[in-house]
PDB file of C-alpha atoms and ligand atoms in Angstrom:
ATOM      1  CA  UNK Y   1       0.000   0.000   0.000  1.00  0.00           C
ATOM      2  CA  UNK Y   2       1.200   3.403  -0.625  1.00  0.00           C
ATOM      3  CA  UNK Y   3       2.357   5.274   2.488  1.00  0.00           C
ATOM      4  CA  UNK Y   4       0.930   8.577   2.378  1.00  0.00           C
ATOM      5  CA  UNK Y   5       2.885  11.651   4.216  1.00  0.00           C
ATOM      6  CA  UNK Y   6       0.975  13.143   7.199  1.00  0.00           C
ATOM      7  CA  UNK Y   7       3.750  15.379   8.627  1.00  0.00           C
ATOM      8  CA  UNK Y   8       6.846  16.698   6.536  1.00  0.00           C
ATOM      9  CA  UNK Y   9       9.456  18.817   7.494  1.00  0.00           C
ATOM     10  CA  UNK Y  10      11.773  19.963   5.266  1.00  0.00           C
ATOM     11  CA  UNK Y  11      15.668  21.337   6.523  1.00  0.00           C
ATOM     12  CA  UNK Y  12      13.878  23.072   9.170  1.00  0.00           C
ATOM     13  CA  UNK Y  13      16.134  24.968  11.609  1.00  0.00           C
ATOM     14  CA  UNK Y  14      15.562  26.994  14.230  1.00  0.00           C
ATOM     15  CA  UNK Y  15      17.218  29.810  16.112  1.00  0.00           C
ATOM     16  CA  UNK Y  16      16.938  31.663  18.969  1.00  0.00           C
ATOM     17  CA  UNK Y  17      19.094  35.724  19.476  1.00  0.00           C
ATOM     18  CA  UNK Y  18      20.706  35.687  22.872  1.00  0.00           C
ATOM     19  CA  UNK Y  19      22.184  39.083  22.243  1.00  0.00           C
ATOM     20  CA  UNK Y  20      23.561  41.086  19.351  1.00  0.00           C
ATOM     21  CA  UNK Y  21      26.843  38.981  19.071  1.00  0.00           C
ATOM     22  CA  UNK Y  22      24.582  35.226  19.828  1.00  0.00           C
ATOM     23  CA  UNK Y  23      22.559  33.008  18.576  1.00  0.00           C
ATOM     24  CA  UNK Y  24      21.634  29.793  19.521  1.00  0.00           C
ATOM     25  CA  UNK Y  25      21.063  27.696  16.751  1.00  0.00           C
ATOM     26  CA  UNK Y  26      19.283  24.702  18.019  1.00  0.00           C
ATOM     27  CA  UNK Y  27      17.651  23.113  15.471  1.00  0.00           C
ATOM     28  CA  UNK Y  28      19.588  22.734  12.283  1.00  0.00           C
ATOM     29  CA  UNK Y  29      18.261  21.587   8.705  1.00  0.00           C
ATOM     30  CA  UNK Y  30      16.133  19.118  10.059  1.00  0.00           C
ATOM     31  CA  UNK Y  31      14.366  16.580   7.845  1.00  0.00           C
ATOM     32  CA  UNK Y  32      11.681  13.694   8.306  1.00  0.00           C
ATOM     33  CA  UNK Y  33       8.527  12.234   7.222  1.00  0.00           C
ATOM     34  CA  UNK Y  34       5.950  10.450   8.836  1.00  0.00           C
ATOM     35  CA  UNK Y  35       3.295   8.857   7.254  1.00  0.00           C
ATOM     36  CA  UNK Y  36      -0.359   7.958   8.405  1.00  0.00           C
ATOM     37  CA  UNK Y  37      -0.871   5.337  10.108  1.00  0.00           C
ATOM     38  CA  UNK Y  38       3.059   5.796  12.079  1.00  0.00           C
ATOM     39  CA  UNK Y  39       3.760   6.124  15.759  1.00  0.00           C
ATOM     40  CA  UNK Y  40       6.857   8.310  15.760  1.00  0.00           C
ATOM     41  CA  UNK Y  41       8.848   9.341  18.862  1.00  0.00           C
ATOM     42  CA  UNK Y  42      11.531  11.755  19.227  1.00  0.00           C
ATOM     43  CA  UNK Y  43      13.960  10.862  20.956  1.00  0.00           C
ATOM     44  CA  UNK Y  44      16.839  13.119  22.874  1.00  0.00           C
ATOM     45  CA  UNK Y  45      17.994  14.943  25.867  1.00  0.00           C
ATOM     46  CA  UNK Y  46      17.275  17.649  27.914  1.00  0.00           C
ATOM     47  CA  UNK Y  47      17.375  20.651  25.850  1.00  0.00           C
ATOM     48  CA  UNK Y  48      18.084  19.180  22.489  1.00  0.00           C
ATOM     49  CA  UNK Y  49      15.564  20.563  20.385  1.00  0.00           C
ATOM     50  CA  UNK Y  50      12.530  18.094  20.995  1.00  0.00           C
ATOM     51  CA  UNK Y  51       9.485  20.797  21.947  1.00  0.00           C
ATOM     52  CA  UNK Y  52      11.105  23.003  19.416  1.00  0.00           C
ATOM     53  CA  UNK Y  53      10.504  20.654  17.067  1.00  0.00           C
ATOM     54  CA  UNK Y  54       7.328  20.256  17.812  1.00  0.00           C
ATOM     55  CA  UNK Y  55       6.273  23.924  17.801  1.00  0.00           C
ATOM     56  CA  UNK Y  56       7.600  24.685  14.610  1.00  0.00           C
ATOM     57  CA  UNK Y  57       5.672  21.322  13.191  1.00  0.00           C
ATOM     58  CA  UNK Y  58       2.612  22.712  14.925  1.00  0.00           C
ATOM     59  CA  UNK Y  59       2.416  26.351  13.862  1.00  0.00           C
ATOM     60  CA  UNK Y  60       3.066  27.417  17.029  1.00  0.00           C
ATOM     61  CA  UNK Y  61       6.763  28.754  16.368  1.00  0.00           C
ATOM     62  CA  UNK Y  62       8.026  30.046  12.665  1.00  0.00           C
ATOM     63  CA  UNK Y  63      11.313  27.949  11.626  1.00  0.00           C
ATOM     64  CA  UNK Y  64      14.411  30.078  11.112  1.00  0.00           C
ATOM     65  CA  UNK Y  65      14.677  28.894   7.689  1.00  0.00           C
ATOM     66  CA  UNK Y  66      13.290  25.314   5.722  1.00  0.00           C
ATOM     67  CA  UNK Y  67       9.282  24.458   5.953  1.00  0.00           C
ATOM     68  CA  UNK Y  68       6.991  21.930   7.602  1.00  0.00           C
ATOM     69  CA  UNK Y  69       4.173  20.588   5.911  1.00  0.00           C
ATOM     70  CA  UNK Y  70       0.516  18.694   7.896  1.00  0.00           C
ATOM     71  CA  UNK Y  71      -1.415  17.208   6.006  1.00  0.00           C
ATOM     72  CA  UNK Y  72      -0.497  19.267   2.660  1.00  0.00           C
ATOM     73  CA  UNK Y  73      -0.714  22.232   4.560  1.00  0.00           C
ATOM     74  CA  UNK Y  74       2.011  24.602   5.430  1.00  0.00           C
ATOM     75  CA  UNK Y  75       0.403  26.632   8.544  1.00  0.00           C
ATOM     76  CA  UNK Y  76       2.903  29.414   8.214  1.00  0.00           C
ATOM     77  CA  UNK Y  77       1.364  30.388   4.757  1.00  0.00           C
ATOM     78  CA  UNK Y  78      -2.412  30.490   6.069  1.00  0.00           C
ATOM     79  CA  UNK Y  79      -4.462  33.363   7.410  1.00  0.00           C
ATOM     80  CA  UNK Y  80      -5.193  33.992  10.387  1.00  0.00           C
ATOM     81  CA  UNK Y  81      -8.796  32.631  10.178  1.00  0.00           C
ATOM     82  CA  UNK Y  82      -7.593  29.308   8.498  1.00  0.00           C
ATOM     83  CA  UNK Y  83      -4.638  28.941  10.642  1.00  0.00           C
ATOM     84  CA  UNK Y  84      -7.274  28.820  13.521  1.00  0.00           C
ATOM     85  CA  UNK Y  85      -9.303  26.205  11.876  1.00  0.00           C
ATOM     86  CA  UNK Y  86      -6.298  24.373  10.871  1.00  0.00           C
ATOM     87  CA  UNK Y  87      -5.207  24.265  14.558  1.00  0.00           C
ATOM     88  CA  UNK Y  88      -8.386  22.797  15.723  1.00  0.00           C
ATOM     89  CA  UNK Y  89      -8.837  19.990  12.762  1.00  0.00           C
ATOM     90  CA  UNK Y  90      -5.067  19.262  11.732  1.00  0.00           C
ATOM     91  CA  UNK Y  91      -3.049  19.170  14.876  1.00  0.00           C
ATOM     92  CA  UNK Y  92      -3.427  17.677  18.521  1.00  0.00           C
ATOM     93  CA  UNK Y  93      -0.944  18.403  20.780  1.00  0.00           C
ATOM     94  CA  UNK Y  94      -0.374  17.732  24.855  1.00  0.00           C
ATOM     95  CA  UNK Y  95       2.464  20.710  25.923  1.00  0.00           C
ATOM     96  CA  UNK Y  96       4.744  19.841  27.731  1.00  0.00           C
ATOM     97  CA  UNK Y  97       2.926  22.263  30.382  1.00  0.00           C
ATOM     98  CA  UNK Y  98      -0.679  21.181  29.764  1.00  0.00           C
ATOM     99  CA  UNK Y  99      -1.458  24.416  28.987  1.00  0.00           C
ATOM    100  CA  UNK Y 100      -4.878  23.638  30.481  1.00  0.00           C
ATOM    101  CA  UNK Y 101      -7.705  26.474  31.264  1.00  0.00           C
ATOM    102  CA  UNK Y 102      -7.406  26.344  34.861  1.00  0.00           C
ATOM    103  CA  UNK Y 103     -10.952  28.278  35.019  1.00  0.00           C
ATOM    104  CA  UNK Y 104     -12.519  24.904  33.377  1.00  0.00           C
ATOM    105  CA  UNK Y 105     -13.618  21.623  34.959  1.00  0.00           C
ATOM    106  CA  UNK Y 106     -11.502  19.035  33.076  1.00  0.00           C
ATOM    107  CA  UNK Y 107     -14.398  17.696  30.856  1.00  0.00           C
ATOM    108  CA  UNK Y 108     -14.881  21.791  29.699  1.00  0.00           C
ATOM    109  CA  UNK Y 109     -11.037  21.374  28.469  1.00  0.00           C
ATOM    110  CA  UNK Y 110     -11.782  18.346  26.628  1.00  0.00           C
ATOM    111  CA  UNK Y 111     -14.938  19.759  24.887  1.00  0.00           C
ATOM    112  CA  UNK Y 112     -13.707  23.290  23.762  1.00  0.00           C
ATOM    113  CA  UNK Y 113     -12.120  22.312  20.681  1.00  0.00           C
ATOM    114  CA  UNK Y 114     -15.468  20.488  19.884  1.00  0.00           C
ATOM    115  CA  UNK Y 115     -17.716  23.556  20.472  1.00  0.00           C
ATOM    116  CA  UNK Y 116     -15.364  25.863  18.854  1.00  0.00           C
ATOM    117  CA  UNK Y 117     -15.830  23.246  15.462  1.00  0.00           C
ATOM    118  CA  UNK Y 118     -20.253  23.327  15.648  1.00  0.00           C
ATOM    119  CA  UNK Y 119     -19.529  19.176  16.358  1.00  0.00           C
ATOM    120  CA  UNK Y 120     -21.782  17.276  18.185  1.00  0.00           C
ATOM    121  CA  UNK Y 121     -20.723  16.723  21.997  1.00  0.00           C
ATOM    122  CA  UNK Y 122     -21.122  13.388  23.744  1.00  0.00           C
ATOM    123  CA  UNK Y 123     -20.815  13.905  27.429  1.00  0.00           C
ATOM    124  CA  UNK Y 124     -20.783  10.357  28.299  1.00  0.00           C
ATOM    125  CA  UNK Y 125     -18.496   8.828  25.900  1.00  0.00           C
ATOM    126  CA  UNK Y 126     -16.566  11.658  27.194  1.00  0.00           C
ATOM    127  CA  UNK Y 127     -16.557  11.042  30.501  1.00  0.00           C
ATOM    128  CA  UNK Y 128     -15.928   7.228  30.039  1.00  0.00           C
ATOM    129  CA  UNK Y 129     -12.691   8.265  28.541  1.00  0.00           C
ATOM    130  CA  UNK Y 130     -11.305  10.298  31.060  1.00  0.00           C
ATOM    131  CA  UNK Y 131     -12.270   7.891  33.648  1.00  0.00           C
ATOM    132  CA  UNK Y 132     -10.209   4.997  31.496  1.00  0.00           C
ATOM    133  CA  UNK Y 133      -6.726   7.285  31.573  1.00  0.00           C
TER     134      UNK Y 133
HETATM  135  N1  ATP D   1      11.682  30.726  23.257  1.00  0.00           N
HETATM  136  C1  ATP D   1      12.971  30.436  23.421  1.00  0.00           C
HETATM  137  N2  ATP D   1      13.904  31.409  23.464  1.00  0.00           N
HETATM  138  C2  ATP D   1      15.224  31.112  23.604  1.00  0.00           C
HETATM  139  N3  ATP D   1      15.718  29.870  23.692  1.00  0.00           N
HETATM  140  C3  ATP D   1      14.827  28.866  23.661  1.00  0.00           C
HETATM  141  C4  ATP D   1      13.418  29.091  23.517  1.00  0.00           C
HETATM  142  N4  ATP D   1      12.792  27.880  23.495  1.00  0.00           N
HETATM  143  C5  ATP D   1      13.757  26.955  23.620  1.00  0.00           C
HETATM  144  N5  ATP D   1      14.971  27.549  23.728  1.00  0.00           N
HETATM  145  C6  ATP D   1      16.255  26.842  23.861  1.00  0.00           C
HETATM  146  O1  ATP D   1      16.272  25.814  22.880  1.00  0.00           O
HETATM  147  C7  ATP D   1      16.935  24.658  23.379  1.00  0.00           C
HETATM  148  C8  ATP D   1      16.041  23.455  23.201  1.00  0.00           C
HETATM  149  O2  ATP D   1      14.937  23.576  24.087  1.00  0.00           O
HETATM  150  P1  ATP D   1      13.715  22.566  24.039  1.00  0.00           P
HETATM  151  O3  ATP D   1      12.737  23.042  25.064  1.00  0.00           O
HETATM  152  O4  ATP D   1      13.224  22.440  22.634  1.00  0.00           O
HETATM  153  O5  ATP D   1      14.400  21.200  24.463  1.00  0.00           O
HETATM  154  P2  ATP D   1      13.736  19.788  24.792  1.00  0.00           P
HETATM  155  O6  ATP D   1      14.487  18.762  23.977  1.00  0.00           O
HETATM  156  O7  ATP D   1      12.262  19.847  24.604  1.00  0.00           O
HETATM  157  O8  ATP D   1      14.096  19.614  26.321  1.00  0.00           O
HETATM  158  P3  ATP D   1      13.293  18.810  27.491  1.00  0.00           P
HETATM  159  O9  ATP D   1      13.602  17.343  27.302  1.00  0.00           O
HETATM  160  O10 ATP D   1      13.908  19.349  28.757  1.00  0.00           O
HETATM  161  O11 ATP D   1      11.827  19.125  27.369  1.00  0.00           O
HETATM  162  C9  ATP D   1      17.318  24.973  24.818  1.00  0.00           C
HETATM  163  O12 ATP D   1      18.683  25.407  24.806  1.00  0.00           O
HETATM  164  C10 ATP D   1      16.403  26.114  25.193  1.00  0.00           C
HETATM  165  O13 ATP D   1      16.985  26.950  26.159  1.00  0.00           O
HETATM  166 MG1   MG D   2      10.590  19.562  25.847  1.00  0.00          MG
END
């Protein structure tokens, strides 16, 4: 079967200005496919690049140079409205820091990205999932 390409990035690097005179260049012309259908970890230590990585593949963070590519898309070419809508069907991503809404009962977290699409909400099947984690 053919294996499609769900994420792409292409010689993406990314850098960081400490001050006038430094920059720290810590990701550098990285390239990788992964297709649907693939469980992919990446692999490294502390302060090697991995969340970086991730943000730029997620539209959260522009790459210095090179391009990243979900599901045909390139977020960093969309507007704003389509980025938004491209953040809620495209991606899922757990930071490393939850990120929760702290204002929210868990379930409310969950649901959000559902209301914000108009789909339809099922409380229970819901609820039976968080219970199973
Ligand atoms: N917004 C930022 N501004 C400046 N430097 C940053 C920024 N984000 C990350 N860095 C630097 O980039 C490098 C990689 O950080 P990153 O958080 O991607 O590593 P990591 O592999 O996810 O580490 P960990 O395993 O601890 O989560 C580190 O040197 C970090 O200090
Ligand atoms: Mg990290």
């Amino acid at each position: 079967m053919e294996k499609r390409v769900a994420v792409r990035a292409s010689r993406v690097s990314k850098e960081f200005r400490i001050d006038n005179e430094r920059v720290n260049a810590v990701l550098k012309e990285v390239s990788f496919e992964a297709h649907y259908g693939e469980f992919v970890s990446i692999l490294g230590i502390s302060g090697s690049g991995k969340s970086t990585l991730l943000k730029c593949l997620s539209s959260l963070s522009l790459p210095t140079s090179g391009e990243v590519e979900v599901n045909g898309i390139n977020p960093y070419q969309l507007s704003n409205s389509k980025l938004a809508k491209f953040r809620r069907g495209d991606i899922s991503l757990i930071f490393q820091s939850y990120n929760l809404l702290p204002a929210l009962p868990a379930i409310e977290n969950v649901t959000l990205p559902l209301r914000l699409s108009h789909k339809k909400i099922d409380r229970k099947q819901i609820e039976n999932k968080l219970k199973s984690c």
